[in-house]
XYZ file of C-alpha atoms in Angstrom:
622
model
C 92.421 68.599 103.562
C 89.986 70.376 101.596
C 92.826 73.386 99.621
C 94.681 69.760 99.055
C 91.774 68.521 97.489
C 91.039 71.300 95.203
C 94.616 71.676 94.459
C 94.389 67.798 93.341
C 91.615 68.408 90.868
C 92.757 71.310 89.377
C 95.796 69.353 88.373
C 93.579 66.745 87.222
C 91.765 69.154 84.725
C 94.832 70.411 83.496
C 96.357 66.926 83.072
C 93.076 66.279 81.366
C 93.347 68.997 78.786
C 97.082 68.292 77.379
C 95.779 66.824 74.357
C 93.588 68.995 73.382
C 95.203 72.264 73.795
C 98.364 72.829 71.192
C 101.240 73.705 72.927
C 102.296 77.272 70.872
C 98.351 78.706 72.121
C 98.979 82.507 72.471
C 96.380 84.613 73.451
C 97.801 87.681 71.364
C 96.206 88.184 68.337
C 99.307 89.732 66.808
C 101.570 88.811 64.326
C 104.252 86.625 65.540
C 107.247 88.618 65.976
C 110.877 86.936 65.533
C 112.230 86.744 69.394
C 115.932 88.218 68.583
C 118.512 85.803 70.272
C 121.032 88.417 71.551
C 121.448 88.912 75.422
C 122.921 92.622 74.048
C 120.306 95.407 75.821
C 117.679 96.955 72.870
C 117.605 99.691 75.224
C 120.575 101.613 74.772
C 120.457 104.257 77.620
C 117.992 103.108 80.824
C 118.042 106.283 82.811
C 116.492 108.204 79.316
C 113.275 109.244 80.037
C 110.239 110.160 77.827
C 110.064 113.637 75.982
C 106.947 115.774 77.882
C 107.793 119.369 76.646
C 104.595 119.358 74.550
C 101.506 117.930 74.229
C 102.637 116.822 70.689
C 106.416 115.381 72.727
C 104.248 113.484 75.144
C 101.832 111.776 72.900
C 104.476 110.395 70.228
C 106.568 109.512 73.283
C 103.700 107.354 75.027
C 102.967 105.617 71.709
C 105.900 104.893 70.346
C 107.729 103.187 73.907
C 104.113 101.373 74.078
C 104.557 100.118 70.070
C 108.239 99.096 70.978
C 107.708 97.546 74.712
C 104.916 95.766 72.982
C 107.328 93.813 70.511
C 109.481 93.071 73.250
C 107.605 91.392 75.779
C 105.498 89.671 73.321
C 108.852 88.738 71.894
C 110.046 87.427 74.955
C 106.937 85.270 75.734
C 106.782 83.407 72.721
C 110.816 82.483 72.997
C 110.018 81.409 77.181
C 107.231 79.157 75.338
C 109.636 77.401 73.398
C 112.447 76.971 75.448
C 112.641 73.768 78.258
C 112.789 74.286 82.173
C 111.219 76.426 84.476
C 113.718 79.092 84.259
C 113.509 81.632 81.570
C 116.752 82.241 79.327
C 118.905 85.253 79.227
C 117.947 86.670 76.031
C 114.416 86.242 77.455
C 115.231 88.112 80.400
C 117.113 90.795 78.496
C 113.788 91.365 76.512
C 111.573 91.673 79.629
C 114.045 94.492 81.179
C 114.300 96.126 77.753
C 110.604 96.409 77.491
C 110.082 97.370 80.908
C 112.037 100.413 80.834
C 109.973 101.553 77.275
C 106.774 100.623 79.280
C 108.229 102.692 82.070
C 108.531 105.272 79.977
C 105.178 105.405 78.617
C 103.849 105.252 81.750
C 105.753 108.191 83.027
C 103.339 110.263 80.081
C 100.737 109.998 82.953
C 99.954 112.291 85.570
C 99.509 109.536 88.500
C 99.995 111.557 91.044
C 96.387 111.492 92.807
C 96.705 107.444 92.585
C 97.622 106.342 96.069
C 101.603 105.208 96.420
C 101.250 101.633 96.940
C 98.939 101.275 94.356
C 100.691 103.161 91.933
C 102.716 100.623 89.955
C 99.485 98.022 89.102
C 97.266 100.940 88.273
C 100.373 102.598 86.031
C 100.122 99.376 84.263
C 96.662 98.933 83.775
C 96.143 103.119 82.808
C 99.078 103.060 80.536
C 97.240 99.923 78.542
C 93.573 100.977 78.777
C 94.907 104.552 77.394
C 96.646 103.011 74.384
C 93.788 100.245 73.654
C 91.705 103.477 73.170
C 94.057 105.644 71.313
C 94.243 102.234 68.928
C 90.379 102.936 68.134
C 89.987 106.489 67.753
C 91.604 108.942 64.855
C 93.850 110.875 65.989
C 95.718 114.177 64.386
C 98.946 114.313 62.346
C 101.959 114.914 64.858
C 102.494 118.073 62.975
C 99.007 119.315 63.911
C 99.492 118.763 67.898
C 101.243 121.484 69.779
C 105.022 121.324 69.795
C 107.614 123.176 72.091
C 107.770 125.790 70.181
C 104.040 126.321 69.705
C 103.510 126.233 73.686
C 106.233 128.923 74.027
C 105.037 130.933 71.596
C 101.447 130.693 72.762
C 101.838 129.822 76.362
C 99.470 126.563 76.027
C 98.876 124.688 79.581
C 96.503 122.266 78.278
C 95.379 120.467 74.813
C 92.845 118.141 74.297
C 92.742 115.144 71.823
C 89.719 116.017 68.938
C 86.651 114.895 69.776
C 87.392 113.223 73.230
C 87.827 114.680 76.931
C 91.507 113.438 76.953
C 93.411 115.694 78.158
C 97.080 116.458 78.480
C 97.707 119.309 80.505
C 101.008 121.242 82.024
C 101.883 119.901 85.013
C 101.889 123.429 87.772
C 103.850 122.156 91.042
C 105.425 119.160 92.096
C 108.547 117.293 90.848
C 107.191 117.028 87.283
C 106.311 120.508 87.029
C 106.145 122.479 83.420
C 105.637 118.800 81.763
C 103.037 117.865 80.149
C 101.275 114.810 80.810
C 97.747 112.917 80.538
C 95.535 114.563 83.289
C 94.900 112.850 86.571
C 90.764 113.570 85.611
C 91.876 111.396 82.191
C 93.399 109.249 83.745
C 90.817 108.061 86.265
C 88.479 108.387 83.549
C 90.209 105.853 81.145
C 88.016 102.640 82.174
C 84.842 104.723 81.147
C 86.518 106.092 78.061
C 87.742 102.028 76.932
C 83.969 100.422 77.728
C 82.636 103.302 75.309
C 85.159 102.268 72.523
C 85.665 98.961 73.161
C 84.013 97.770 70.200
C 85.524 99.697 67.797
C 88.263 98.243 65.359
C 91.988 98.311 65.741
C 93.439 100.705 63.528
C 96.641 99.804 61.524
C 99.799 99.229 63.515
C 98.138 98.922 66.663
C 99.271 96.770 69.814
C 96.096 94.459 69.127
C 94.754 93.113 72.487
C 97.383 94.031 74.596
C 95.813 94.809 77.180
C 93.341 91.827 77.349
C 96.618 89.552 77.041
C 98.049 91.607 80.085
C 94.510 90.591 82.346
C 94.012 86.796 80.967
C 97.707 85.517 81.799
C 99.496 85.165 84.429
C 102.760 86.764 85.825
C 102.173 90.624 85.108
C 103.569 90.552 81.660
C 106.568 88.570 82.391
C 107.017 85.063 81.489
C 105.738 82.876 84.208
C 106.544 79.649 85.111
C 102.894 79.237 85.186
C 103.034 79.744 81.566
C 103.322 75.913 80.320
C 99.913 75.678 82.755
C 97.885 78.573 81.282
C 98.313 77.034 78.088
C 97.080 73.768 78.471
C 93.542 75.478 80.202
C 90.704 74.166 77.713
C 89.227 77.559 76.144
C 86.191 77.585 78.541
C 88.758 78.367 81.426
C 89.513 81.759 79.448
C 86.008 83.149 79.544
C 86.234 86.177 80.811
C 83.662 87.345 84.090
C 84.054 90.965 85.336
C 87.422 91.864 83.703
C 88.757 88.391 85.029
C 88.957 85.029 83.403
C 87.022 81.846 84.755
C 90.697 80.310 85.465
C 91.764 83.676 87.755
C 88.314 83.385 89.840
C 89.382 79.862 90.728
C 93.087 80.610 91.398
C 91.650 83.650 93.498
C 88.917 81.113 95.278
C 91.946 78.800 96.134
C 94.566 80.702 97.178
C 91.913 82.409 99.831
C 91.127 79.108 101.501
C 94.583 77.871 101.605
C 95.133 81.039 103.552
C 92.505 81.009 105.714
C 93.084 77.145 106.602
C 96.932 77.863 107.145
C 95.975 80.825 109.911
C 93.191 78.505 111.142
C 95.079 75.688 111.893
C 98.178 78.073 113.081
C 95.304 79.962 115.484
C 94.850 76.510 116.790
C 98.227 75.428 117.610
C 98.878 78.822 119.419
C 96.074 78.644 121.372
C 97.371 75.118 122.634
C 100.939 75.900 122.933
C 100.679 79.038 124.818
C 98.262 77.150 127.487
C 100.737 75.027 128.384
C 103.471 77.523 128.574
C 103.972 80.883 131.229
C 105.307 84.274 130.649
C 107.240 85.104 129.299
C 107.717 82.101 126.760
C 103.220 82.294 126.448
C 103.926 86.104 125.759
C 106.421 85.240 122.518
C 104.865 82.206 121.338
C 101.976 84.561 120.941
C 103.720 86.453 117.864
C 103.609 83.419 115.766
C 100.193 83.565 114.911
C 100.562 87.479 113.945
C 103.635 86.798 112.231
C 102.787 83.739 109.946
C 99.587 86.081 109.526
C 102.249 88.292 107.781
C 103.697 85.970 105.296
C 100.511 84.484 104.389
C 98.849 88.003 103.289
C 102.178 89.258 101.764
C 102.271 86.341 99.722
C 98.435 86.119 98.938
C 98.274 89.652 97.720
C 102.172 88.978 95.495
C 100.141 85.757 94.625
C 97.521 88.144 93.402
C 99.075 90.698 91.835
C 101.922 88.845 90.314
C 101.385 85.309 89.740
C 97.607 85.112 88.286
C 97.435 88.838 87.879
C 93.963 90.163 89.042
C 93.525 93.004 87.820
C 90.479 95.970 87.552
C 88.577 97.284 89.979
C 88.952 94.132 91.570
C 92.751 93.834 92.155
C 92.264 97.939 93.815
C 89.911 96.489 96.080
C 92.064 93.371 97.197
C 94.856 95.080 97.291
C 93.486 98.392 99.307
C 91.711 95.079 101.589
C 95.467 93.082 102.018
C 97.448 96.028 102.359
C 95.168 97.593 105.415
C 94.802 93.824 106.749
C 98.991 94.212 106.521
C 99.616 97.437 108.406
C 97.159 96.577 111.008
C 98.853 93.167 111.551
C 102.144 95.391 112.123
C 100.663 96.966 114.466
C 99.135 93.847 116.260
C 102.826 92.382 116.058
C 104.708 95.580 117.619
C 101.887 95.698 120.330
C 103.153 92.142 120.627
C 106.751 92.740 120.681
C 106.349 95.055 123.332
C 104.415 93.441 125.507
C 106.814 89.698 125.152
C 110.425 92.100 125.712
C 108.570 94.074 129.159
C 107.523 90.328 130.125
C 110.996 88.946 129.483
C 112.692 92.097 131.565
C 110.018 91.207 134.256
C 110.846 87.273 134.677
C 114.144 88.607 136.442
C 113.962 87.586 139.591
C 115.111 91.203 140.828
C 111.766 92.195 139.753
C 108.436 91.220 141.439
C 105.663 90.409 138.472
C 103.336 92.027 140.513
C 104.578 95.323 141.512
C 105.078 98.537 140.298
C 107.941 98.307 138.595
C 106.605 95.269 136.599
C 103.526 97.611 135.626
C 105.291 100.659 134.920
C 107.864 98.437 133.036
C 104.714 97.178 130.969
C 103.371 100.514 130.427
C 106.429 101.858 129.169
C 106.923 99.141 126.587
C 103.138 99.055 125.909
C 102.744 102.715 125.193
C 106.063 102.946 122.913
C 105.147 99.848 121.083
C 101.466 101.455 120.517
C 102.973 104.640 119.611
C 105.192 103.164 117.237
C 102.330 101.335 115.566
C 100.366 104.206 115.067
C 102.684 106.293 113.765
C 103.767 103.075 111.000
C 99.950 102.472 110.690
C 99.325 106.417 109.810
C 101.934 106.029 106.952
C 100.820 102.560 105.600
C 97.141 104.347 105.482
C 98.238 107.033 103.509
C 99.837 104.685 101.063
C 96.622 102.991 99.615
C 94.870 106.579 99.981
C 93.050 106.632 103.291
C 93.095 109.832 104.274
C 94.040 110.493 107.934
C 93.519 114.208 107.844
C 89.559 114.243 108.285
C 89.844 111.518 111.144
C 92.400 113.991 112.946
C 90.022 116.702 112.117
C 87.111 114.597 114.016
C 89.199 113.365 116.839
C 89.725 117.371 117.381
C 86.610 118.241 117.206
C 85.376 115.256 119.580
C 88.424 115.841 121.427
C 86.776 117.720 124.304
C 84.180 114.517 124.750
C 87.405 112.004 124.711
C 88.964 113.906 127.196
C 86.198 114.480 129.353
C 85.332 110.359 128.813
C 88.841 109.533 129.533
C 89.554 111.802 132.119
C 89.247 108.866 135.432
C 91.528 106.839 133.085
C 93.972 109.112 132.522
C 94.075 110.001 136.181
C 94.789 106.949 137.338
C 97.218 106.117 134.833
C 98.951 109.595 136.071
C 98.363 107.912 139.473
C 100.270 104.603 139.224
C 102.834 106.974 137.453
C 103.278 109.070 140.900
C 103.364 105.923 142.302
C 105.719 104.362 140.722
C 108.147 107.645 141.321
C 108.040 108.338 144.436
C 107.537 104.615 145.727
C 105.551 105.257 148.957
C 104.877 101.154 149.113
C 105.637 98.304 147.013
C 104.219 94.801 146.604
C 104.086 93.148 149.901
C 104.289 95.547 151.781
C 102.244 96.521 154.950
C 100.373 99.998 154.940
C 97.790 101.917 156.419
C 95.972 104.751 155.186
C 92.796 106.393 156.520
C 91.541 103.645 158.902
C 92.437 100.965 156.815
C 95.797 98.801 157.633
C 96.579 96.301 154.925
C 99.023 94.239 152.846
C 99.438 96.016 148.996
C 99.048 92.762 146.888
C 99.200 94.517 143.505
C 99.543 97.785 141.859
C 98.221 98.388 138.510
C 97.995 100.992 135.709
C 94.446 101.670 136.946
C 94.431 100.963 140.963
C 95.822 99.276 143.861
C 94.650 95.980 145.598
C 94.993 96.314 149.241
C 94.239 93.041 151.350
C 93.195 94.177 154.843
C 93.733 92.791 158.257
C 90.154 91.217 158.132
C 90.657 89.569 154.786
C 88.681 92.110 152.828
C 90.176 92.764 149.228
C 90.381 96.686 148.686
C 90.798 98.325 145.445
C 91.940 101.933 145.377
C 92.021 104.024 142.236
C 95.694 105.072 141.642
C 94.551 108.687 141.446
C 93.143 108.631 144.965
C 95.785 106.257 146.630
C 98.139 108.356 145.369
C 96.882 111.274 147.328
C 96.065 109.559 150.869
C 98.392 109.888 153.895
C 100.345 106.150 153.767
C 102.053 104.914 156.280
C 104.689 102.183 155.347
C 104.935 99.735 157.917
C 106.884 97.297 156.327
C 110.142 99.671 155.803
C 110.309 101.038 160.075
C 113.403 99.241 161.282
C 111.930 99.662 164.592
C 108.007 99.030 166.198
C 106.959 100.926 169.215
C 105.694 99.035 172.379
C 103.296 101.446 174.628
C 101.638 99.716 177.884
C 99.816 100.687 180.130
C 99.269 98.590 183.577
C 97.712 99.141 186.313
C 98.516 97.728 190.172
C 96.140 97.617 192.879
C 95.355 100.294 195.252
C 96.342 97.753 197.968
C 100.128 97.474 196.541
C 102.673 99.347 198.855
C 104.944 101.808 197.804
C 107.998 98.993 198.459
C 106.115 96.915 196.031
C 105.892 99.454 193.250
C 109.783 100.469 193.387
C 110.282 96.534 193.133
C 108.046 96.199 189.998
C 109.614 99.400 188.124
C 113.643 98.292 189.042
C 112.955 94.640 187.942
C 110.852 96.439 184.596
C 114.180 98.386 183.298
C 116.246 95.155 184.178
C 114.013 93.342 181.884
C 114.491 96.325 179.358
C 117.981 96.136 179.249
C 118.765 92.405 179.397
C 116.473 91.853 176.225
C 118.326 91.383 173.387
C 115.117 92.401 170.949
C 114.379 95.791 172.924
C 116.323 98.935 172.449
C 117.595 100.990 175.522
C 117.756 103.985 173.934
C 114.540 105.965 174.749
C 113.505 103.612 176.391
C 111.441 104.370 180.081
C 109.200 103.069 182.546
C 107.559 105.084 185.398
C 104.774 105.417 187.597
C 102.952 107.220 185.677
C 99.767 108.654 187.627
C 97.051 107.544 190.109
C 94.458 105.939 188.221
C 90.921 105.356 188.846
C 91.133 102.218 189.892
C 94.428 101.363 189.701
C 98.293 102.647 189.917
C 99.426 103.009 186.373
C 102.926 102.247 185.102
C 104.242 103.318 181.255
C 106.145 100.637 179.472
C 107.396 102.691 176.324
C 110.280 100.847 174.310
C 111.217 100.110 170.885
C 110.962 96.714 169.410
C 113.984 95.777 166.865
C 111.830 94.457 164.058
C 109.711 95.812 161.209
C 107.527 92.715 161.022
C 104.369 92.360 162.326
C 104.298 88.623 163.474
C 107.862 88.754 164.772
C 106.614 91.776 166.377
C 104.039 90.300 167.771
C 105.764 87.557 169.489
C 108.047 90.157 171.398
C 105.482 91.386 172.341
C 104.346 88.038 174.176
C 107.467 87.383 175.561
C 107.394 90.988 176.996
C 103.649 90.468 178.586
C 104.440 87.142 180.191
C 107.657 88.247 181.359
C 105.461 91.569 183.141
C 103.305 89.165 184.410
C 105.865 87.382 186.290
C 107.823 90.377 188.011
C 104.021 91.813 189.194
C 103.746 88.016 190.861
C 107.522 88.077 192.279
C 106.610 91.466 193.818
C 103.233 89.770 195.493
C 100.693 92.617 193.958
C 98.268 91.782 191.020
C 97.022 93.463 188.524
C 93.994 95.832 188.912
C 90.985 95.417 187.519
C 87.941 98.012 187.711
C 86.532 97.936 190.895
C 84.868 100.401 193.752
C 84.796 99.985 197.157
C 82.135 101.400 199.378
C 83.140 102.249 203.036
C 80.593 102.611 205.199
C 81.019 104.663 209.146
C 78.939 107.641 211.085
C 79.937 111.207 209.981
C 82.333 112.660 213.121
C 82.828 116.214 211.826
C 86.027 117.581 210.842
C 88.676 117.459 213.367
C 88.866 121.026 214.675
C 92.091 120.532 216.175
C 93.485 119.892 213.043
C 91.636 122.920 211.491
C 93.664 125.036 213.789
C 97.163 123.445 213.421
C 96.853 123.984 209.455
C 95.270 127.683 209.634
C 98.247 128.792 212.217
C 100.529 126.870 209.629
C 99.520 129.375 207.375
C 99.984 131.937 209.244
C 103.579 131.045 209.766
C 104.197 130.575 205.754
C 102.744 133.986 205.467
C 105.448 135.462 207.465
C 108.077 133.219 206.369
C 110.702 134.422 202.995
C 109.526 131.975 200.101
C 113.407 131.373 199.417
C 113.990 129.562 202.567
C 111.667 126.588 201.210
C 113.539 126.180 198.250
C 115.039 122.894 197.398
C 114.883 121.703 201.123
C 112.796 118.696 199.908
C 115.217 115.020 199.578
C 115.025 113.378 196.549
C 114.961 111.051 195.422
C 114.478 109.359 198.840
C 116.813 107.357 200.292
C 114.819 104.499 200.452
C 113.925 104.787 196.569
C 115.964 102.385 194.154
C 118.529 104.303 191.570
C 116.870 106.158 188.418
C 116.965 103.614 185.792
């Protein structure tokens, strides 16, 4: 409410001040000119440009199109004032493009070359005026006593200087102006000094009498404005002029910053409670309308500026260096943006899991490109208000060794999720072990990887080390091995244990979850305490919980053929037998050392493969 407010009373004072300011109020002092009524151009050739082949060529030129642009837009402002509606006439507009091209033309006598691009065409304007306000106040020499063409050729002159002042016009060495000669870039940065020491002075005759303070009192940049009718019913105290601006311009100025500020306030506010209520990737997009309305409010601010109430000085160089940085930077903010609402848009396909690795590296990609883009548009919107990049690449090289070293774990990692992402060991979801760690991978990031473990502890693993541990993806085995182990007592017969194993590769091969193929069971060895049979089959199933309940089935179904076969399991025990020491049995000692004996004389190839087997009481190999 409060820019409405202020708006309101402004209108008020303005309303306020109709009778008391006359309509025809110019602030021009000169005489007024007869406003010709012909839409015919006064400028008979536009792409002329201004004679610089001498210092004498260059000063007439910049006068005289100064003298004669003069007439015409002064010309044309005092017709706009007379005619009705908001939209200026054709005649009027002929006058305005006539007299911009002879302004153009003066201005093209100065060597602007070290003024920064986008600021080039307000302080063209307000150089070419402050120059000719002081040429208006200071003698200068007969045109016949300033170096011409031939003079320069004949003498080989780079450089004269007006009499009595440091304004110079000097031969222009290199560039696309070269071997003209213009007013020096030293002159012309110089001409706000050189104008506060002669502003007092008297006009001479002839001159463009406060042309240039008409050019920083009203509004529209020298055209006619439609602000115009406004300006001229301001009561004279509005036209006081504070720091090369006029009391009327400060309050414009004043205004049209809070208007801005409240429309990107209350904007800031909406997003903030739209995008709550929304998810990506609609939150990520609604999330450029702040940035963008940011956009269009400083672009028209600084036009506003500029063009409408004309600031001008050292004042409109330092708003206009201030909006155009705020601008670029907002680019920048909006492409970062951009990026990051198209990678979330590609993401919300359903082929594509928001947390894995393809999601990141998708958002990296469009990060990085949209940041690199930036930059590079940022770099050349610097360089057009005259920021100079070159010492802040010169310091980034010579702190480059302390970035790098800083931003060396970052980098790595980022390198790391890269690998990652290539070579795909896992992927979100998926079951892994590495080291002595077994997990689920929950999410994988630019920086690390979240692994939640069997026990419920969250892990996080720096890409750069992840990527260089053994994994082992569980998740992606087609098949999970079953290995057992069990053991039979000492007291089961050797019936019993052919019983267990044939009924054990039955079970093998009627299960439609277990695969035959390298598959085996066997009596394995004698153990401690028990007789120990190898179950060793593969399960048909990469999951761990359906896994798991194989598994079961498989155990309870053991269980039952160890019952049917009336033996039980073993479990550690030791059995102490306790009798009176007989001796060895000598009769026994003899049989087995005359054995010998016998095996000694015996041909070891008349033992071979006499032994039966498998016996004929054992069950068929399975």
């Amino acid at each position: 409410m409060l820019p409405i407010v202020l708006l309101g009373l402004v209108l008020l004072l303005l309303q306020t001040s109709l009778s008391a300011v006359p309509l025809a109020q110019n602030q021009s002092t000169s005489e007024p000119l007869e406003s010709p009524l012909s839409t015919k151009p006064f400028v008979k050739n536009p792409l002329q440009t201004s004679d610089n082949s001498s210092p004498q060529a260059t000063l007439r030129s910049f006068v005289e199109n100064v003298n004669r642009a003069h007439q015409l837009l002064m010309a044309a402002h005092q017709q706009s004032q007379q005619e009705s509606g908001l939209l200026s006439s054709d005649s009027v507009n002929q006058q305005v493009k006539d007299g911009k091209i002879l302004f153009r033309r003066a201005q093209d006598c100065l060597d602007l070359s070290q003024i920064p691009f986008q600021l080039k065409e307000e302080a063209g304007i307000e150089s070419t005026l402050l120059l000719k306000e002081i040429l208006d106040r200071i003698p200068l020499p007969e045109y016949g006593d300033i170096p011409d063409a031939e003079t320069v050729n004949k003498k080989g002159l780079t450089r004269w200087t007006i009499p009595g002042t440091e304004i110079n016009i000097v031969k222009v060495e290199e560039g696309p102006r070269t071997g003209k000669f213009l007013f020096s870039p030293s002159t012309v940065k110089r001409l706000r000094e050189f104008y506060k020491r002669v502003e007092q002075l008297p006009y001479k005759n002839n001159a463009t009498e406060s042309f240039y303070q008409f050019y920083i009192s009203t509004p529209g940049n020298l055209n006619p404005s439609i602000l115009d009718p406004l300006f001229l019913l301001l009561p004279s105290w509005m036209h006081t002029t504070y720091r090369d601006q006029t009391l009327w311009q400060w309050i414009m100025l004043w205004i049209s910053f809070v208007i801005t500020i409240w429309v990107l306030y209350g904007s800031l506010r909406w997003n903030l409670r739209k995008a709550a209520t929304l998810v990506p990737p609609q939150r990520t997009w609604i999330r450029l309308f702040v940035p963008t309305i940011a956009l269009i409010g400083f672009w028209f601010l600084d036009n506003f500026i500029n063009k409408w109430i004309n600031i001008t000085g050292r004042l409109s160089l330092i708003l206009s260096t201030s909006l155009e940085i705020i601008w670029w930077v907002l680019i920048l903010l909006t492409l970062v943006l951009l990026g990051n609402a198209l990678a979330e848009t590609i993401i919300a396909s359903p082929k594509i899991n928001s947390k894995g690795l393809d999601a990141g590296a998708i958002r990296l990609v469009f990060r990085l490109s949209s940041l690199l883009i930036g930059t590079f548009i940022l770099i050349i919107g610097f360089e057009g208000v005259g920021i100079a990049l070159a010492p802040v690449l010169t310091g980034l090289g010579i702190g480059g060794a302390a970035v790098a070293l800083a931003a060396r774990p970052t980098l790595e990692n980022i390198f790391g999720g890269l690998t990652l992402f290539a070579d795909r060991p896992v992927k979100v979801g998926e079951r892994c072990c590495f080291g002595d760690k077994d997990g689920y991978v929950k999410a994988i990031g630019l920086r690390s990887t979240r692994i939640l473990a069997m026990n419920g502890d969250l892990i996080s693993i720096p890409n750069a080390k992840f990527s260089e541990l053994e994994l082992i993806n569980k998740s992606r085995r087609d098949r999970t091995l079953l290995s057992q182990t069990i053991g039979l007592r000492y007291e089961t017969t050797a019936e019993q244990l052919r019983f267990v194993l044939v009924k054990l590769r039955e079970m093998i091969i009627a299960h439609p979850k277990l695969l035959e193929e390298n598959a085996r069971v066997r009596f394995v060895k004698f153990g401690d305490y028990s007789l120990d049979i190898e179950i060793f089959v593969y399960v048909e199933t990469g999951k761990l919980l359906e896994f798991l309940g194989i598994q079961e089935d498989l155990l309870l179904r053991v269980m039952d053929i160890v019952e049917a076969a009336g033996t039980e399991f073993a479990f550690p025990s030791q059995t102490t037998y306790l009798s009176q020491d007989s001796g060895l049995d000598q009769e026994r000692i003899r049989t087995a050392e005359a054995q010998v004996q016998v095996w000694r004389s015996e041909q070891h190839e008349q033992l071979r493969n006499t032994l039966d087997f498998p016996p004929q009481r054992s069950p068929n190999d399975q």
